[in-house]
Amino acid sequence: SWIGDENKHASFVRSFCQGICQNRSLQRFALKFCDFDLFEKGILQELVPFLVHNQCLRVLDFYFSPIESGGARLLGSTLEKRTNKSIEKIVLSGTEMGLDDEGESVNALLTSLQEYTHLKTLELETNEIGQVGCNTISTLLTSTSSKLQKLDLRDSAIDNNKLASLTTSLAK
């Protein structure tokens, strides 16, 4: 049983991720509801080769699995290294990004997505987006190459000023 044994669970997930790194054909990858920080436990680092080299990947989902700010930066730099920018759906809801840096790490991640012209769904619910992150989302929304159809920002600490930058971009 893993109940109450976070290190044993993290060790199993890390081993799984090490094994999956050789896969080049998986189209969907989801690691949901982890109760430990994927960056702090080294799991996100183990996934870097998989994320960079699997050119078939279309869906990346870390729903309510904490990666925090360090993980957001690592994920951003990893996604920049991909030669095939064809991911269509990214789910980062509840990953605790930007909580300790006013959204700067979220901005680093979002900046890496500007070349992802196939991206249709971006879920960032329950994260600290920050003003800079909202500005980057506005850039994504106004890009002529953007195919974004769904953007989830629920419970992401977006105040009126941040909302204004988003609505201005939507009006264009």
mmCIF file of C-alpha atoms in Angstrom:
data_model
loop_
_atom_site.group_PDB
_atom_site.id
_atom_site.type_symbol
_atom_site.label_atom_id
_atom_site.label_comp_id
_atom_site.label_asym_id
_atom_site.label_seq_id
_atom_site.Cartn_x
_atom_site.Cartn_y
_atom_site.Cartn_z
ATOM 1 C CA SER A 1 0.000 0.000 0.000
ATOM 2 C CA TRP A 2 1.230 3.509 -0.859
ATOM 3 C CA ILE A 3 -1.145 5.293 1.444
ATOM 4 C CA GLY A 4 0.987 7.523 3.602
ATOM 5 C CA ASP A 5 4.206 6.485 1.858
ATOM 6 C CA GLU A 6 4.906 9.343 -0.509
ATOM 7 C CA ASN A 7 8.515 8.297 -1.171
ATOM 8 C CA LYS A 8 7.544 4.766 -2.227
ATOM 9 C CA HIS A 9 4.875 6.128 -4.570
ATOM 10 C CA ALA A 10 7.293 8.715 -6.024
ATOM 11 C CA SER A 11 9.903 6.000 -6.527
ATOM 12 C CA PHE A 12 7.434 3.866 -8.478
ATOM 13 C CA VAL A 13 6.346 6.813 -10.647
ATOM 14 C CA ARG A 14 10.018 7.761 -11.262
ATOM 15 C CA SER A 15 10.789 4.181 -12.388
ATOM 16 C CA PHE A 16 7.779 4.234 -14.701
ATOM 17 C CA CYS A 17 8.923 7.525 -16.212
ATOM 18 C CA GLN A 18 12.449 6.213 -16.740
ATOM 19 C CA GLY A 19 10.983 3.290 -18.662
ATOM 20 C CA ILE A 20 8.657 5.377 -20.797
ATOM 21 C CA CYS A 21 11.488 7.633 -21.972
ATOM 22 C CA GLN A 22 12.358 5.185 -24.745
ATOM 23 C CA ASN A 23 8.841 5.373 -26.174
ATOM 24 C CA ARG A 24 8.563 7.362 -29.397
ATOM 25 C CA SER A 25 4.966 6.584 -30.375
ATOM 26 C CA LEU A 26 2.793 7.392 -27.353
ATOM 27 C CA GLN A 27 0.244 10.055 -28.299
ATOM 28 C CA ARG A 28 -1.232 10.823 -24.855
ATOM 29 C CA PHE A 29 0.606 11.110 -21.574
ATOM 30 C CA ALA A 30 -1.241 11.778 -18.316
ATOM 31 C CA LEU A 31 0.072 11.832 -14.775
ATOM 32 C CA LYS A 32 -2.894 12.979 -12.688
ATOM 33 C CA PHE A 33 -3.609 13.563 -9.009
ATOM 34 C CA CYS A 34 -0.092 12.926 -7.704
ATOM 35 C CA ASP A 35 0.179 13.939 -4.078
ATOM 36 C CA PHE A 36 3.827 15.002 -4.280
ATOM 37 C CA ASP A 37 5.808 17.616 -6.226
ATOM 38 C CA LEU A 38 6.919 16.085 -9.544
ATOM 39 C CA PHE A 39 9.800 18.564 -9.848
ATOM 40 C CA GLU A 40 11.053 18.197 -6.283
ATOM 41 C CA LYS A 41 11.009 14.370 -6.511
ATOM 42 C CA GLY A 42 12.956 14.404 -9.817
ATOM 43 C CA ILE A 43 10.129 12.875 -11.817
ATOM 44 C CA LEU A 44 9.730 15.753 -14.240
ATOM 45 C CA GLN A 45 13.468 15.637 -14.953
ATOM 46 C CA GLU A 46 13.144 11.926 -15.798
ATOM 47 C CA LEU A 47 10.487 12.787 -18.380
ATOM 48 C CA VAL A 48 12.596 15.316 -20.301
ATOM 49 C CA PRO A 49 13.935 12.808 -22.902
ATOM 50 C CA PHE A 50 10.424 11.464 -23.507
ATOM 51 C CA LEU A 51 8.945 14.936 -23.907
ATOM 52 C CA VAL A 52 11.704 16.111 -26.237
ATOM 53 C CA HIS A 53 12.038 13.036 -28.456
ATOM 54 C CA ASN A 54 8.518 11.610 -28.708
ATOM 55 C CA GLN A 55 7.318 13.496 -31.765
ATOM 56 C CA CYS A 56 3.936 11.687 -31.764
ATOM 57 C CA LEU A 57 2.841 13.206 -28.449
ATOM 58 C CA ARG A 58 -0.451 15.107 -28.839
ATOM 59 C CA VAL A 59 -1.763 15.350 -25.250
ATOM 60 C CA LEU A 60 0.242 16.238 -22.145
ATOM 61 C CA ASP A 61 -1.731 16.122 -18.895
ATOM 62 C CA PHE A 62 -0.497 16.784 -15.349
ATOM 63 C CA TYR A 63 -3.959 17.476 -13.882
ATOM 64 C CA PHE A 64 -3.603 18.330 -10.178
ATOM 65 C CA SER A 65 -0.070 16.921 -9.971
ATOM 66 C CA PRO A 66 2.160 19.632 -8.480
ATOM 67 C CA ILE A 67 5.114 20.778 -10.556
ATOM 68 C CA GLU A 68 5.329 24.217 -8.925
ATOM 69 C CA SER A 69 7.485 27.024 -10.325
ATOM 70 C CA GLY A 70 10.667 25.024 -10.873
ATOM 71 C CA GLY A 71 8.728 22.431 -12.824
ATOM 72 C CA ALA A 72 7.003 25.101 -14.930
ATOM 73 C CA ARG A 73 10.387 26.505 -15.949
ATOM 74 C CA LEU A 74 11.766 23.022 -16.703
ATOM 75 C CA LEU A 75 8.680 22.097 -18.701
ATOM 76 C CA GLY A 76 8.925 25.352 -20.661
ATOM 77 C CA SER A 77 12.571 24.803 -21.584
ATOM 78 C CA THR A 78 11.817 21.166 -22.441
ATOM 79 C CA LEU A 79 8.944 22.063 -24.750
ATOM 80 C CA GLU A 80 11.163 24.631 -26.489
ATOM 81 C CA LYS A 81 13.592 21.804 -27.396
ATOM 82 C CA ARG A 82 10.959 19.775 -29.256
ATOM 83 C CA THR A 83 11.408 19.935 -33.018
ATOM 84 C CA ASN A 84 7.805 18.870 -33.633
ATOM 85 C CA LYS A 85 5.551 21.444 -31.972
ATOM 86 C CA SER A 86 2.381 19.432 -32.626
ATOM 87 C CA ILE A 87 0.990 18.978 -29.115
ATOM 88 C CA GLU A 88 -2.730 19.754 -29.298
ATOM 89 C CA LYS A 89 -3.749 19.693 -25.634
ATOM 90 C CA ILE A 90 -1.863 20.663 -22.495
ATOM 91 C CA VAL A 91 -3.505 20.271 -19.086
ATOM 92 C CA LEU A 92 -1.697 21.933 -16.187
ATOM 93 C CA SER A 93 -4.674 22.575 -13.915
ATOM 94 C CA GLY A 94 -3.856 22.575 -10.211
ATOM 95 C CA THR A 95 -0.112 22.161 -10.691
ATOM 96 C CA GLU A 96 0.707 24.983 -8.230
ATOM 97 C CA MET A 97 2.648 26.973 -10.824
ATOM 98 C CA GLY A 98 3.482 30.574 -10.067
ATOM 99 C CA LEU A 99 2.489 30.497 -6.413
ATOM 100 C CA ASP A 100 5.923 31.562 -5.208
ATOM 101 C CA ASP A 101 6.988 33.894 -8.028
ATOM 102 C CA GLU A 102 3.876 35.909 -8.997
ATOM 103 C CA GLY A 103 3.433 33.969 -12.219
ATOM 104 C CA GLU A 104 6.930 34.430 -13.663
ATOM 105 C CA SER A 105 7.387 30.667 -14.079
ATOM 106 C CA VAL A 106 3.982 30.398 -15.760
ATOM 107 C CA ASN A 107 5.130 33.086 -18.184
ATOM 108 C CA ALA A 108 8.299 31.092 -18.974
ATOM 109 C CA LEU A 109 6.161 28.068 -19.780
ATOM 110 C CA LEU A 110 3.627 30.029 -21.835
ATOM 111 C CA THR A 111 6.382 31.726 -23.827
ATOM 112 C CA SER A 112 7.607 28.297 -24.923
ATOM 113 C CA LEU A 113 4.149 27.548 -26.364
ATOM 114 C CA GLN A 114 4.157 30.409 -28.873
ATOM 115 C CA GLU A 115 5.423 28.101 -31.633
ATOM 116 C CA TYR A 116 2.847 25.389 -30.864
ATOM 117 C CA THR A 117 0.504 26.194 -33.734
ATOM 118 C CA HIS A 118 -1.497 22.949 -33.288
ATOM 119 C CA LEU A 119 -2.370 23.725 -29.654
ATOM 120 C CA LYS A 120 -6.164 23.727 -29.346
ATOM 121 C CA THR A 121 -6.646 23.302 -25.585
ATOM 122 C CA LEU A 122 -4.713 24.898 -22.734
ATOM 123 C CA GLU A 123 -5.969 24.276 -19.210
ATOM 124 C CA LEU A 124 -4.326 26.359 -16.476
ATOM 125 C CA GLU A 125 -7.071 26.316 -13.857
ATOM 126 C CA THR A 126 -6.061 26.912 -10.214
ATOM 127 C CA ASN A 127 -2.578 28.347 -10.801
ATOM 128 C CA GLU A 128 -1.104 31.807 -10.206
ATOM 129 C CA ILE A 129 -1.029 33.191 -13.749
ATOM 130 C CA GLY A 130 0.246 36.679 -12.908
ATOM 131 C CA GLN A 131 0.145 39.831 -15.045
ATOM 132 C CA VAL A 132 3.089 38.762 -17.185
ATOM 133 C CA GLY A 133 1.432 35.384 -17.803
ATOM 134 C CA CYS A 134 -1.803 37.116 -18.829
ATOM 135 C CA ASN A 135 0.160 39.276 -21.268
ATOM 136 C CA THR A 136 1.733 36.157 -22.780
ATOM 137 C CA ILE A 137 -1.683 34.482 -23.050
ATOM 138 C CA SER A 138 -2.871 37.612 -24.870
ATOM 139 C CA THR A 139 0.010 37.212 -27.316
ATOM 140 C CA LEU A 140 -0.947 33.568 -27.858
ATOM 141 C CA LEU A 141 -4.572 34.529 -28.471
ATOM 142 C CA THR A 142 -3.765 37.245 -30.995
ATOM 143 C CA SER A 143 -1.218 35.249 -32.975
ATOM 144 C CA THR A 144 -2.407 34.643 -36.518
ATOM 145 C CA SER A 145 -1.068 31.083 -36.303
ATOM 146 C CA SER A 146 -2.932 30.294 -33.067
ATOM 147 C CA LYS A 147 -5.467 27.470 -33.198
ATOM 148 C CA LEU A 148 -6.373 27.768 -29.505
ATOM 149 C CA GLN A 149 -10.046 26.900 -29.020
ATOM 150 C CA LYS A 150 -10.248 26.247 -25.276
ATOM 151 C CA LEU A 151 -8.506 28.191 -22.525
ATOM 152 C CA ASP A 152 -9.333 27.354 -18.913
ATOM 153 C CA LEU A 153 -8.242 29.969 -16.375
ATOM 154 C CA ARG A 154 -10.756 29.287 -13.577
ATOM 155 C CA ASP A 155 -9.546 30.076 -10.057
ATOM 156 C CA SER A 156 -6.249 31.465 -11.337
ATOM 157 C CA ALA A 157 -6.100 34.695 -9.332
ATOM 158 C CA ILE A 158 -6.896 36.905 -12.308
ATOM 159 C CA ASP A 159 -7.895 40.350 -11.086
ATOM 160 C CA ASN A 160 -9.511 43.139 -13.121
ATOM 161 C CA ASN A 161 -6.198 44.449 -14.490
ATOM 162 C CA LYS A 162 -5.160 41.008 -15.694
ATOM 163 C CA LEU A 163 -8.608 40.388 -17.105
ATOM 164 C CA ALA A 164 -8.437 43.685 -18.992
ATOM 165 C CA SER A 165 -5.297 42.568 -20.852
ATOM 166 C CA LEU A 166 -6.999 39.319 -21.831
ATOM 167 C CA THR A 167 -10.248 40.921 -22.976
ATOM 168 C CA THR A 168 -8.363 43.497 -25.025
ATOM 169 C CA SER A 169 -6.639 40.701 -26.945
ATOM 170 C CA LEU A 170 -9.947 38.888 -27.488
ATOM 171 C CA ALA A 171 -11.520 42.028 -28.929
ATOM 172 C CA LYS A 172 -8.923 42.198 -31.728
#
